[in-house]
Short mmCIF file of C-alpha atoms in Angstrom, two decimals:
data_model
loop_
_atom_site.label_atom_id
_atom_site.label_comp_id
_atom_site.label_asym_id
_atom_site.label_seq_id
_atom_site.Cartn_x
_atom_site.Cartn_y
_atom_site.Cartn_z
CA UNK W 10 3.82 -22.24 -9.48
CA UNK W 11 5.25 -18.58 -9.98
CA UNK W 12 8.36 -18.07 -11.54
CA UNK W 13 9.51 -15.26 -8.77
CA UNK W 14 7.81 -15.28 -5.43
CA UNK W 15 8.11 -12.97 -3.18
CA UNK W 16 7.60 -13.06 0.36
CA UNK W 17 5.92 -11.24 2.55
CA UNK W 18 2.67 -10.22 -0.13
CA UNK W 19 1.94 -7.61 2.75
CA UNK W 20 3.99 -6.25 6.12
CA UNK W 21 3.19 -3.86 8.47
CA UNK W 22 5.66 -2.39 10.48
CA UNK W 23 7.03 0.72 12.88
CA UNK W 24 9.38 2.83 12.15
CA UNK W 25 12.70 1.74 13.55
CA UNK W 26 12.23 -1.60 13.09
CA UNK W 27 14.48 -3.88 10.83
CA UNK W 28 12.28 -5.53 7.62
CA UNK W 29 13.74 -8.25 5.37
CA UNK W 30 11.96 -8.52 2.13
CA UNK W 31 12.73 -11.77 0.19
CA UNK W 32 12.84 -12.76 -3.36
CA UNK W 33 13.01 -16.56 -4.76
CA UNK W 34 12.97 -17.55 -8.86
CA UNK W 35 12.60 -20.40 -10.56
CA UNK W 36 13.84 -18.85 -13.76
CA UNK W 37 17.26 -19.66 -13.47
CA UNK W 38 18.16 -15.94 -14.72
CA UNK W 39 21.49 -14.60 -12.95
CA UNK W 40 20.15 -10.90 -12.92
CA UNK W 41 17.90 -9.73 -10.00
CA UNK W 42 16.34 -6.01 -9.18
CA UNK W 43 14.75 -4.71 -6.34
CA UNK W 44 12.11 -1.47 -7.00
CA UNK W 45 9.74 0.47 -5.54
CA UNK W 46 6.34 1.44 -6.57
CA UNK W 47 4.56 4.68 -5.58
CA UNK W 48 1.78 6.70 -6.97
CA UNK W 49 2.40 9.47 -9.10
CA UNK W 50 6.30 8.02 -9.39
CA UNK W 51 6.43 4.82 -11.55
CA UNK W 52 8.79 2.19 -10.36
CA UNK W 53 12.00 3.09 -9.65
CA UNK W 54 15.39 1.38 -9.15
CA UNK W 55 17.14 0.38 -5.62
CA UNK W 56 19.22 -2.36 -5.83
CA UNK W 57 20.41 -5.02 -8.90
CA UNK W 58 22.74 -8.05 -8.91
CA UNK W 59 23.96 -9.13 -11.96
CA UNK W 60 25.12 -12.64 -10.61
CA UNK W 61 26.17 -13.61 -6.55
CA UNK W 62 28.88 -11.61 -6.42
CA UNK W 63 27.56 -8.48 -8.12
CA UNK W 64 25.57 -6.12 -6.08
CA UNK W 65 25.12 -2.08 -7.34
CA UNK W 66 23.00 0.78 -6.21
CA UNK W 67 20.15 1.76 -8.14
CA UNK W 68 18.55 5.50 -8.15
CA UNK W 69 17.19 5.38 -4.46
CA UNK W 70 19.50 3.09 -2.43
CA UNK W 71 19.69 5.04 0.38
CA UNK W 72 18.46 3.11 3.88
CA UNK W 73 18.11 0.01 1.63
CA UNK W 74 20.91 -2.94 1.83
CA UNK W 75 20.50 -5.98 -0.33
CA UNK W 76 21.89 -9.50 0.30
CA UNK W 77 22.02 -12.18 -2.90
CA UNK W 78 22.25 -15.14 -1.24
CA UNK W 79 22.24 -17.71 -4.04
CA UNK W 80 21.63 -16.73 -8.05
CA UNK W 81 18.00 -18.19 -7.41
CA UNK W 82 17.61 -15.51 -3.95
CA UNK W 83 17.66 -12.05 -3.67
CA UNK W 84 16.64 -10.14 -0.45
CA UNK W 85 16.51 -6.17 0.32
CA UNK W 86 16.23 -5.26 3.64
CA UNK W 87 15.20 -1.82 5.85
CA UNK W 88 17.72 -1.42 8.50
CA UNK W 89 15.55 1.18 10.44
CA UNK W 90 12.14 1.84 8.53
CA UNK W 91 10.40 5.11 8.03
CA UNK W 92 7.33 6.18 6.89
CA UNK W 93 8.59 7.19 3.55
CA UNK W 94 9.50 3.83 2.83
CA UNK W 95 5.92 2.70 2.83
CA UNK W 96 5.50 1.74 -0.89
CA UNK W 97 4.79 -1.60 -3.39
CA UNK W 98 8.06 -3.14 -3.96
CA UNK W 99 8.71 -5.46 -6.29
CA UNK W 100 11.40 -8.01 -6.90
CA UNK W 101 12.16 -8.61 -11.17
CA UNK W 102 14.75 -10.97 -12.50
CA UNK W 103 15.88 -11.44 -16.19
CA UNK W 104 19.10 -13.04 -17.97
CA UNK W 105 22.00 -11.73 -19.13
CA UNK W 106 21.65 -13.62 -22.95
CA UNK W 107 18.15 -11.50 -23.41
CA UNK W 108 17.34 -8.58 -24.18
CA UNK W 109 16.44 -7.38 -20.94
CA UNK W 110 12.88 -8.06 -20.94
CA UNK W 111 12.12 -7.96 -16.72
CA UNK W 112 9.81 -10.45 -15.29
CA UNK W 113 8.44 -9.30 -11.83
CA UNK W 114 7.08 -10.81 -8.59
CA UNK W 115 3.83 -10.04 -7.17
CA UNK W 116 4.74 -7.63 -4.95
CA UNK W 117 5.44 -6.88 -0.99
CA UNK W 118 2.98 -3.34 0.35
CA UNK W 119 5.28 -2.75 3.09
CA UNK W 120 3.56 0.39 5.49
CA UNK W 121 5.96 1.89 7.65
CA UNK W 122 3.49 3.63 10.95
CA UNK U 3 13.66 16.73 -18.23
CA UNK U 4 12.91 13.02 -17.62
CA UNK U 5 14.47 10.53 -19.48
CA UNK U 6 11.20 8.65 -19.96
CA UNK U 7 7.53 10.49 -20.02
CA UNK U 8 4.42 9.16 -19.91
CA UNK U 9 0.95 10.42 -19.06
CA UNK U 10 -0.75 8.86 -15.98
CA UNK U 11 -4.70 9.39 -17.21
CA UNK U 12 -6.29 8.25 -16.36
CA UNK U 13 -8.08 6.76 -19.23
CA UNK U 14 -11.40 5.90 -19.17
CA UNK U 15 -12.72 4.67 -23.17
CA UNK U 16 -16.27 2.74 -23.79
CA UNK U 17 -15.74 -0.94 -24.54
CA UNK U 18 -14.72 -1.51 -28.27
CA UNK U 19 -12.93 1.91 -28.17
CA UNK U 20 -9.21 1.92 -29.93
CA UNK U 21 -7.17 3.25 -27.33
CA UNK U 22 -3.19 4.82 -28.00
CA UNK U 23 -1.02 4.81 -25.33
CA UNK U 24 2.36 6.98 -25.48
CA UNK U 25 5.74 7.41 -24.48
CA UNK U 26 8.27 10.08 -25.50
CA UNK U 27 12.00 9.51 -24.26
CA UNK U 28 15.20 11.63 -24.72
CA UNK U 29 17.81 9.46 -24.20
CA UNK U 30 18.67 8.50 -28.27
CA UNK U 31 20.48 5.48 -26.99
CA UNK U 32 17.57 3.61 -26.54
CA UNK U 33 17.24 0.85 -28.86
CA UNK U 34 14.65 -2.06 -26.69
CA UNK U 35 11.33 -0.89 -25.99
CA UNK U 36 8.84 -2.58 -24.25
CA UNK U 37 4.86 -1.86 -22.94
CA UNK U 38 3.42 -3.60 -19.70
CA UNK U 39 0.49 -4.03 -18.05
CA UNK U 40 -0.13 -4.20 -14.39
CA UNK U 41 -3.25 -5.30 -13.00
CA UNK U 42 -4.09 -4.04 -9.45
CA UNK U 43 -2.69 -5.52 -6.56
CA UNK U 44 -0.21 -7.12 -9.34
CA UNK U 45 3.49 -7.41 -10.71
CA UNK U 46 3.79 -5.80 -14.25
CA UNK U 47 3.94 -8.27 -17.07
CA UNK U 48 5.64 -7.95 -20.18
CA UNK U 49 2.93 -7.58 -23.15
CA UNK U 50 4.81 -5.97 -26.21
CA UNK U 51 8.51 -5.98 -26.57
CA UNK U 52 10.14 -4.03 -29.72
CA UNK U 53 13.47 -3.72 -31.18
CA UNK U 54 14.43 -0.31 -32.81
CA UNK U 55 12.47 1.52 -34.82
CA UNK U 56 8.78 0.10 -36.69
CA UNK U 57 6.12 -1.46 -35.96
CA UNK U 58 4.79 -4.99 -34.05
CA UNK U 59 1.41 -6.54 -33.47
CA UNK U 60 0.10 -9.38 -31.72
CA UNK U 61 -3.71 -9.49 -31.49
CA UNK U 62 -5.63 -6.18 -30.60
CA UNK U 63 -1.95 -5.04 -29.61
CA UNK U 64 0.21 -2.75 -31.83
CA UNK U 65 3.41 -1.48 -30.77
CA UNK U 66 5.44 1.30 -32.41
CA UNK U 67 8.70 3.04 -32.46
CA UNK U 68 9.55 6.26 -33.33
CA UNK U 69 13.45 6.83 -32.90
CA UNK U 70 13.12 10.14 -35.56
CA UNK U 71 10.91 11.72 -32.94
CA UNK U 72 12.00 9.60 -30.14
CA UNK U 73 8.32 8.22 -29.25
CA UNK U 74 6.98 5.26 -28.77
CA UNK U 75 2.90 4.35 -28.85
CA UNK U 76 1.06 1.27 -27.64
CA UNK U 77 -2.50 1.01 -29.28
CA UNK U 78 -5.20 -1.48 -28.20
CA UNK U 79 -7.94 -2.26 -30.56
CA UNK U 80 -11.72 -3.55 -29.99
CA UNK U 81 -11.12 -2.55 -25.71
CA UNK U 82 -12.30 -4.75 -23.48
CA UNK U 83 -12.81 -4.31 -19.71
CA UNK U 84 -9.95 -6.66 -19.03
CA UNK U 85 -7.86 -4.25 -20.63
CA UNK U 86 -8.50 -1.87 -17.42
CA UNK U 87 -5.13 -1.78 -16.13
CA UNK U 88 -1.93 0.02 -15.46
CA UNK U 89 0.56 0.49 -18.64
CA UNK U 90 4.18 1.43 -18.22
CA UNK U 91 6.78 1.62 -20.79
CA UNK U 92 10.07 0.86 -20.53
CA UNK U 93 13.28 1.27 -22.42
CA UNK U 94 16.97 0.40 -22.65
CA UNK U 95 20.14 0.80 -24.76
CA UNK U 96 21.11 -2.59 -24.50
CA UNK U 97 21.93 -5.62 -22.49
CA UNK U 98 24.53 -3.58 -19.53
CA UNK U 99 21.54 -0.92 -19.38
CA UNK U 100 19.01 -1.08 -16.87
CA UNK U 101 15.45 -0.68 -17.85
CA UNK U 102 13.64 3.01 -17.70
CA UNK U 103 10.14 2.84 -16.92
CA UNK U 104 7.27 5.74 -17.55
CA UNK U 105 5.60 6.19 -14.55
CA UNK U 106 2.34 4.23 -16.29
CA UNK U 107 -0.89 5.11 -17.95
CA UNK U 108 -3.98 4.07 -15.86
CA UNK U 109 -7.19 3.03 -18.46
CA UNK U 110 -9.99 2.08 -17.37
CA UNK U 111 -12.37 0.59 -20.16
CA UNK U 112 -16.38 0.74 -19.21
CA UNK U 113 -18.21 -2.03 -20.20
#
């Protein structure tokens, strides 16, 4: 079984609607990240948790919100989508004791019509 | 200027080609530097991790750090088509940092 799943592997959606992405591990790490993937821009940062009471904005956290519901859970959600926000996003987790080596889900394409 | 830059290819090198990857950064802070790969349709995955300056290999992989010149190089050896993927390096300055990825080097190697 995967050490982080995350669910849904593919959503499509309209804009204004509300999306919840989800994120499980099995790792047992107590840090969790939330990025987005688009072409031409490399992954960058929205949301991190450094343990369940620890939420902080990343570069682009702007109409994201993020929930950490439990150190194994970790869910980012769209309040109203746009377009924009059609991208790869992908859920990582690592510990605090390493040396921040990320290991990252497979990935939700989310397309925003 | 970008913290972290990295060509996007793409790549494309004959099977049994040596291939170099590269990274230049400008943030001297950065001490953990890592390469990884990301198949299509896939998460990345963690292939070389390096501490400082110098070198590390595992396999056909070789990793190196330059902190004088503040560039970093990933070189493959003996290609194979199952190299074809995405690489992205990454880099912190420690363990309250978060990681700064290059936006990824696409090869493709042709059988």
């Amino acid at each position: 079984d995967a050490d982080v799943t995350q669910t849904p592997r593919n959503r499509i959606t309209k804009t204004g609607k509300r999306i919840m992405l989800e994120c499980s591990q099995t790792k047992g790490h107590d840090r969790m990240y939330w990025y987005r993937q688009d072409p031409g821009l490399g992954l960058r940062l929205i949301y991190y948790s450094f343990d369940v009471k620890d939420i902080n904005k990343g570069e682009i956290s702007d109409g994201y919100s993020v929930s950490r519901q439990a150190q194994a859970k970790f869910s980012l959600s769209l309040e109203s989508a746009i377009p924009n926000q059609t991208a790869l996003y992908f859920c990582a987790t690592t510990t605090s004791g390493s040396t921040d080596t990320q290991y990252f889900g497979p990935g939700t394409r989310l397309t925003v019509l | 200027q970008k913290e972290v830059e990295q060509d996007p290819g793409p790549l494309s090198v004959p099977e049994g080609a040596i291939v170099s990857l590269n990274c230049t950064y400008s943030n001297s802070a950065f001490q953990y530097f890592m390469w990884y790969r990301q198949y299509s349709r896939k998460g990345p995955e963690l292939l070389m991790y390096t501490y400082s300056s110098g070198n590390k290999e595992d396999g056909r992989f070789t990793a190196q750090v330059d902190k004088s010149s503040k560039y970093i190089s990933l070189f493959i050896r003996d290609s194979q088509p199952s190299d074809s993927a995405t690489y992205l390096c990454a880099m912190t300055g420690g363990s309250q940092g978060n990681l700064i990825f290059g936006k990824g080097t696409k090869l493709s190697v042709k059988p």
